Short mmCIF file of C-alpha atoms in Angstrom, two decimals:
data_model
loop_
_atom_site.label_atom_id
_atom_site.label_comp_id
_atom_site.label_asym_id
_atom_site.label_seq_id
_atom_site.Cartn_x
_atom_site.Cartn_y
_atom_site.Cartn_z
CA MET A 1 0.27 0.00 0.31
CA LYS A 2 1.20 3.57 -0.60
CA PHE A 3 1.17 6.18 1.30
CA SER A 4 1.74 9.96 1.18
CA PHE A 5 2.44 13.21 3.39
CA ARG A 6 0.39 15.19 1.82
CA PRO A 7 -2.60 16.35 2.77
CA ASN A 8 -6.01 15.77 0.02
CA GLU A 9 -6.96 19.31 0.01
CA GLY A 10 -10.72 19.49 -1.37
CA ALA A 11 -10.56 23.69 -1.76
CA PHE A 12 -7.79 22.66 -4.64
CA TYR A 13 -9.84 20.59 -6.57
CA GLU A 14 -12.67 22.66 -6.07
CA LEU A 15 -11.37 25.66 -7.37
CA PHE A 16 -9.70 24.11 -10.45
CA THR A 17 -13.60 22.36 -10.83
CA ARG A 18 -14.61 25.35 -10.63
CA ALA A 19 -12.42 26.36 -13.60
CA ALA A 20 -13.54 24.18 -15.99
CA GLN A 21 -16.94 24.52 -15.16
CA ASN A 22 -16.01 28.28 -16.46
CA LEU A 23 -14.84 26.75 -20.02
CA VAL A 24 -17.67 24.90 -20.89
CA LYS A 25 -19.94 27.40 -20.39
CA GLY A 26 -17.62 29.50 -22.11
CA THR A 27 -17.54 27.58 -25.28
CA GLU A 28 -21.91 27.21 -24.75
CA LEU A 29 -21.73 31.08 -25.30
CA LEU A 30 -19.59 30.72 -27.78
CA ASN A 31 -21.97 27.37 -30.17
CA GLU A 32 -25.23 30.90 -29.19
CA LEU A 33 -23.51 32.71 -32.16
CA ALA A 34 -24.33 29.86 -35.21
CA LEU A 35 -27.67 30.17 -34.09
CA PRO A 36 -29.91 32.23 -36.28
CA GLY A 37 -31.29 36.14 -34.68
CA VAL A 38 -28.68 35.55 -31.47
CA GLU A 39 -27.83 38.55 -30.00
CA VAL A 40 -24.19 39.13 -29.91
CA GLN A 41 -23.37 41.80 -28.28
CA SER A 42 -25.08 39.79 -25.10
CA VAL A 43 -22.78 36.63 -25.89
CA SER A 44 -19.39 38.95 -25.41
CA GLU A 45 -20.72 39.67 -22.50
CA ARG A 46 -21.14 36.84 -21.02
CA LEU A 47 -18.47 35.58 -21.45
CA THR A 48 -16.31 38.96 -20.30
CA GLU A 49 -18.77 38.04 -16.96
CA VAL A 50 -17.07 34.20 -16.60
CA GLU A 51 -14.10 35.85 -17.37
CA HIS A 52 -13.95 38.00 -14.49
CA ASP A 53 -15.37 35.14 -12.34
CA SER A 54 -12.55 32.34 -13.76
CA ASP A 55 -10.31 34.93 -12.80
CA GLN A 56 -11.13 34.92 -9.45
CA ILE A 57 -11.37 31.82 -8.92
CA THR A 58 -7.90 32.30 -10.15
CA HIS A 59 -6.48 34.58 -7.49
CA ASP A 60 -7.99 32.84 -5.24
CA LEU A 61 -5.54 29.45 -6.33
CA TYR A 62 -3.20 31.61 -5.62
CA LYS A 63 -4.11 33.41 -2.09
CA LYS A 64 -4.60 29.26 -0.92
CA ILE A 65 -1.21 27.79 -3.06
CA ASN A 66 0.43 30.56 -0.46
CA SER A 67 -1.28 31.04 2.62
CA THR A 68 -1.34 26.86 2.90
CA PHE A 69 2.19 25.08 3.97
CA VAL A 70 1.66 21.59 3.26
CA THR A 71 -0.18 21.34 -0.89
CA PRO A 72 -1.42 17.90 -2.36
CA PHE A 73 0.77 18.38 -4.89
CA ASP A 74 3.59 20.66 -6.23
CA ARG A 75 3.34 24.17 -5.84
CA GLU A 76 4.46 24.91 -9.53
CA ASP A 77 2.50 22.72 -10.86
CA ILE A 78 -0.49 23.81 -9.26
CA TYR A 79 0.29 27.27 -10.00
CA ARG A 80 0.99 25.73 -13.66
CA LEU A 81 -2.66 24.94 -13.74
CA GLY A 82 -4.20 27.46 -12.35
CA SER A 83 -2.34 29.91 -14.66
CA LEU A 84 -3.28 27.12 -17.67
CA LEU A 85 -7.58 27.08 -17.53
CA ASP A 86 -7.50 30.83 -17.13
CA ASP A 87 -5.26 31.53 -19.92
CA VAL A 88 -8.09 29.03 -21.97
CA MET A 89 -11.26 31.21 -21.01
CA ASP A 90 -9.52 34.36 -21.47
CA HIS A 91 -8.74 32.56 -25.28
CA LEU A 92 -12.43 31.81 -25.69
CA GLU A 93 -13.95 35.48 -24.26
CA ALA A 94 -10.72 37.05 -27.01
CA VAL A 95 -13.04 35.33 -29.71
CA GLY A 96 -15.97 36.38 -28.50
CA ASN A 97 -15.46 39.77 -28.26
CA LEU A 98 -13.27 40.26 -31.31
CA LEU A 99 -17.08 38.95 -33.90
CA TYR A 100 -18.49 41.30 -32.08
CA LEU A 101 -16.67 44.27 -31.87
CA TYR A 102 -15.46 43.35 -36.15
CA GLY A 103 -18.76 43.21 -36.87
CA LEU A 104 -18.15 39.43 -38.27
CA THR A 105 -21.38 37.53 -37.64
CA GLN A 106 -22.98 40.86 -39.58
CA LEU A 107 -21.42 38.53 -42.33
CA PRO A 108 -24.20 36.20 -43.84
CA SER A 109 -22.75 33.08 -42.10
CA LEU A 110 -18.89 32.36 -40.76
CA PRO A 111 -17.08 30.08 -42.59
CA ARG A 112 -18.32 25.91 -41.44
CA GLU A 113 -14.12 25.57 -40.65
CA MET A 114 -15.30 28.24 -38.04
CA HIS A 115 -18.24 26.24 -36.32
CA GLU A 116 -15.46 23.05 -36.32
CA LEU A 117 -12.95 24.97 -34.00
CA VAL A 118 -15.48 25.69 -31.95
CA ASN A 119 -16.76 22.75 -31.78
CA VAL A 120 -13.30 20.69 -30.67
CA LEU A 121 -13.69 22.81 -28.74
CA ASP A 122 -16.66 22.70 -26.81
CA GLN A 123 -15.63 19.33 -26.69
CA GLN A 124 -12.14 19.77 -25.12
CA ALA A 125 -14.03 22.04 -22.59
CA LYS A 126 -16.26 19.04 -21.24
CA LEU A 127 -13.84 16.46 -21.07
CA THR A 128 -11.81 19.18 -19.00
CA ALA A 129 -14.28 19.70 -16.85
CA ASP A 130 -15.12 15.93 -16.42
CA ALA A 131 -11.46 15.12 -15.66
CA MET A 132 -11.06 17.46 -12.66
CA PRO A 133 -12.92 16.30 -9.98
CA ARG A 134 -11.11 13.10 -10.73
CA LEU A 135 -7.21 14.51 -9.85
CA LYS A 136 -8.40 14.18 -6.20
CA ALA A 137 -8.12 10.63 -6.90
CA MET A 138 -5.89 10.64 -9.35
CA LYS A 139 -7.57 8.01 -11.26
CA ASP A 140 -9.20 7.19 -14.62
CA LEU A 141 -7.76 10.47 -15.92
CA GLU A 142 -5.07 8.89 -19.05
CA ASP A 143 -8.53 8.49 -20.90
CA TYR A 144 -8.87 12.65 -20.91
CA TRP A 145 -5.78 13.63 -21.80
CA ILE A 146 -5.26 11.64 -25.54
CA GLU A 147 -8.39 12.04 -26.37
CA CYS A 148 -7.78 15.82 -25.19
CA ASN A 149 -4.99 15.94 -27.41
CA ARG A 150 -6.45 13.79 -30.46
CA LEU A 151 -8.59 16.65 -30.27
CA GLU A 152 -6.19 19.49 -30.30
CA ASN A 153 -4.87 17.65 -33.65
CA GLU A 154 -8.75 17.50 -35.51
CA GLY A 155 -8.96 21.51 -34.68
CA ASP A 156 -5.01 21.91 -35.99
CA GLN A 157 -6.84 20.45 -38.93
CA ALA A 158 -9.50 22.49 -39.12
CA TYR A 159 -7.78 25.68 -38.62
CA ARG A 160 -5.46 24.98 -41.51
CA MET A 161 -8.53 24.45 -44.08
CA LEU A 162 -10.07 28.00 -42.39
CA LEU A 163 -7.12 29.03 -42.98
CA VAL A 164 -7.65 27.86 -46.66
CA ARG A 165 -10.68 29.20 -46.51
CA LEU A 166 -9.80 33.06 -46.07
CA PHE A 167 -6.86 33.10 -48.41
CA SER A 168 -9.17 31.20 -51.40
CA GLY A 169 -10.55 34.43 -52.67
CA GLU A 170 -13.90 34.27 -51.00
CA TYR A 171 -13.90 37.18 -48.83
CA ASP A 172 -12.11 40.99 -49.06
CA ALA A 173 -9.21 41.48 -47.60
CA LEU A 174 -10.03 43.14 -44.67
CA THR A 175 -12.74 41.02 -43.77
CA VAL A 176 -9.52 38.33 -43.56
CA LEU A 177 -7.48 39.96 -41.62
CA LYS A 178 -10.79 40.41 -39.61
CA MET A 179 -11.13 36.66 -39.43
CA LYS A 180 -7.49 35.60 -38.93
CA GLU A 181 -6.92 37.37 -36.11
CA VAL A 182 -10.53 35.07 -34.55
CA ALA A 183 -8.80 31.81 -36.53
CA ASP A 184 -5.82 32.57 -34.42
CA GLU A 185 -7.77 32.66 -30.95
CA LEU A 186 -9.30 30.12 -31.82
CA GLU A 187 -6.79 27.91 -32.40
CA ALA A 188 -4.89 28.90 -29.61
CA ALA A 189 -7.57 27.88 -27.03
CA CYS A 190 -7.15 23.87 -28.98
CA ASP A 191 -3.42 24.38 -27.85
CA ALA A 192 -4.45 25.94 -24.46
CA PHE A 193 -6.77 23.03 -23.72
CA GLU A 194 -4.18 20.94 -25.11
CA HIS A 195 -1.09 22.47 -22.37
CA VAL A 196 -4.45 22.11 -19.43
CA ALA A 197 -4.02 18.20 -20.22
CA ASN A 198 -0.23 17.97 -20.45
CA THR A 199 0.64 19.50 -16.86
CA VAL A 200 -2.22 17.23 -15.71
CA GLU A 201 -0.54 13.93 -16.90
CA THR A 202 2.11 15.42 -15.18
CA ILE A 203 0.79 15.51 -12.56
CA ALA A 204 -0.61 11.55 -12.92
CA VAL A 205 3.19 11.01 -13.22
CA LYS A 206 4.51 12.36 -10.67
CA GLU A 207 2.32 11.60 -8.35
CA SER A 208 1.77 7.60 -9.16
#
């Protein structure tokens, strides 16, 4: 039997779980942008509210680390995981804000590949939210990081095809520049989800 001298501090896992649940809220809001007649400003504002809540969760996490003598796993890994979860939310908020500020939802339709990227992000968010509570026992996590990495590859493919579409001559030059910035944020969010998964894998390996 393996013994651990680390405390099983539930507050850290609760904060990770809340941060990941906000990512699900974020991708659900991005999915709303595909709905007919959607109020884009409202979606953007709600994304900003969720992002502010995630910032507060990250702040609470850092305070908890600094006030806890012995953490459930390495202090730097807790910092890194919290920071990476916050990074994902920042990218999701940026996508919604740019789509609104650039007026891109006024186009007849957004590129199919953009919706495919949002769908990948939605799957990654749900996987991450399901995985965070399992950190406490450090069990049944391998399928999570393998699938999250697979989805990141799927997102890369959708991103490349989106670039092909943008530079095909279908859109005017200014619209291409605007959509390219949104595409880069979507791709960065996919990468950030993978970074979260890779960090969880590192933690699990250290604690096994």
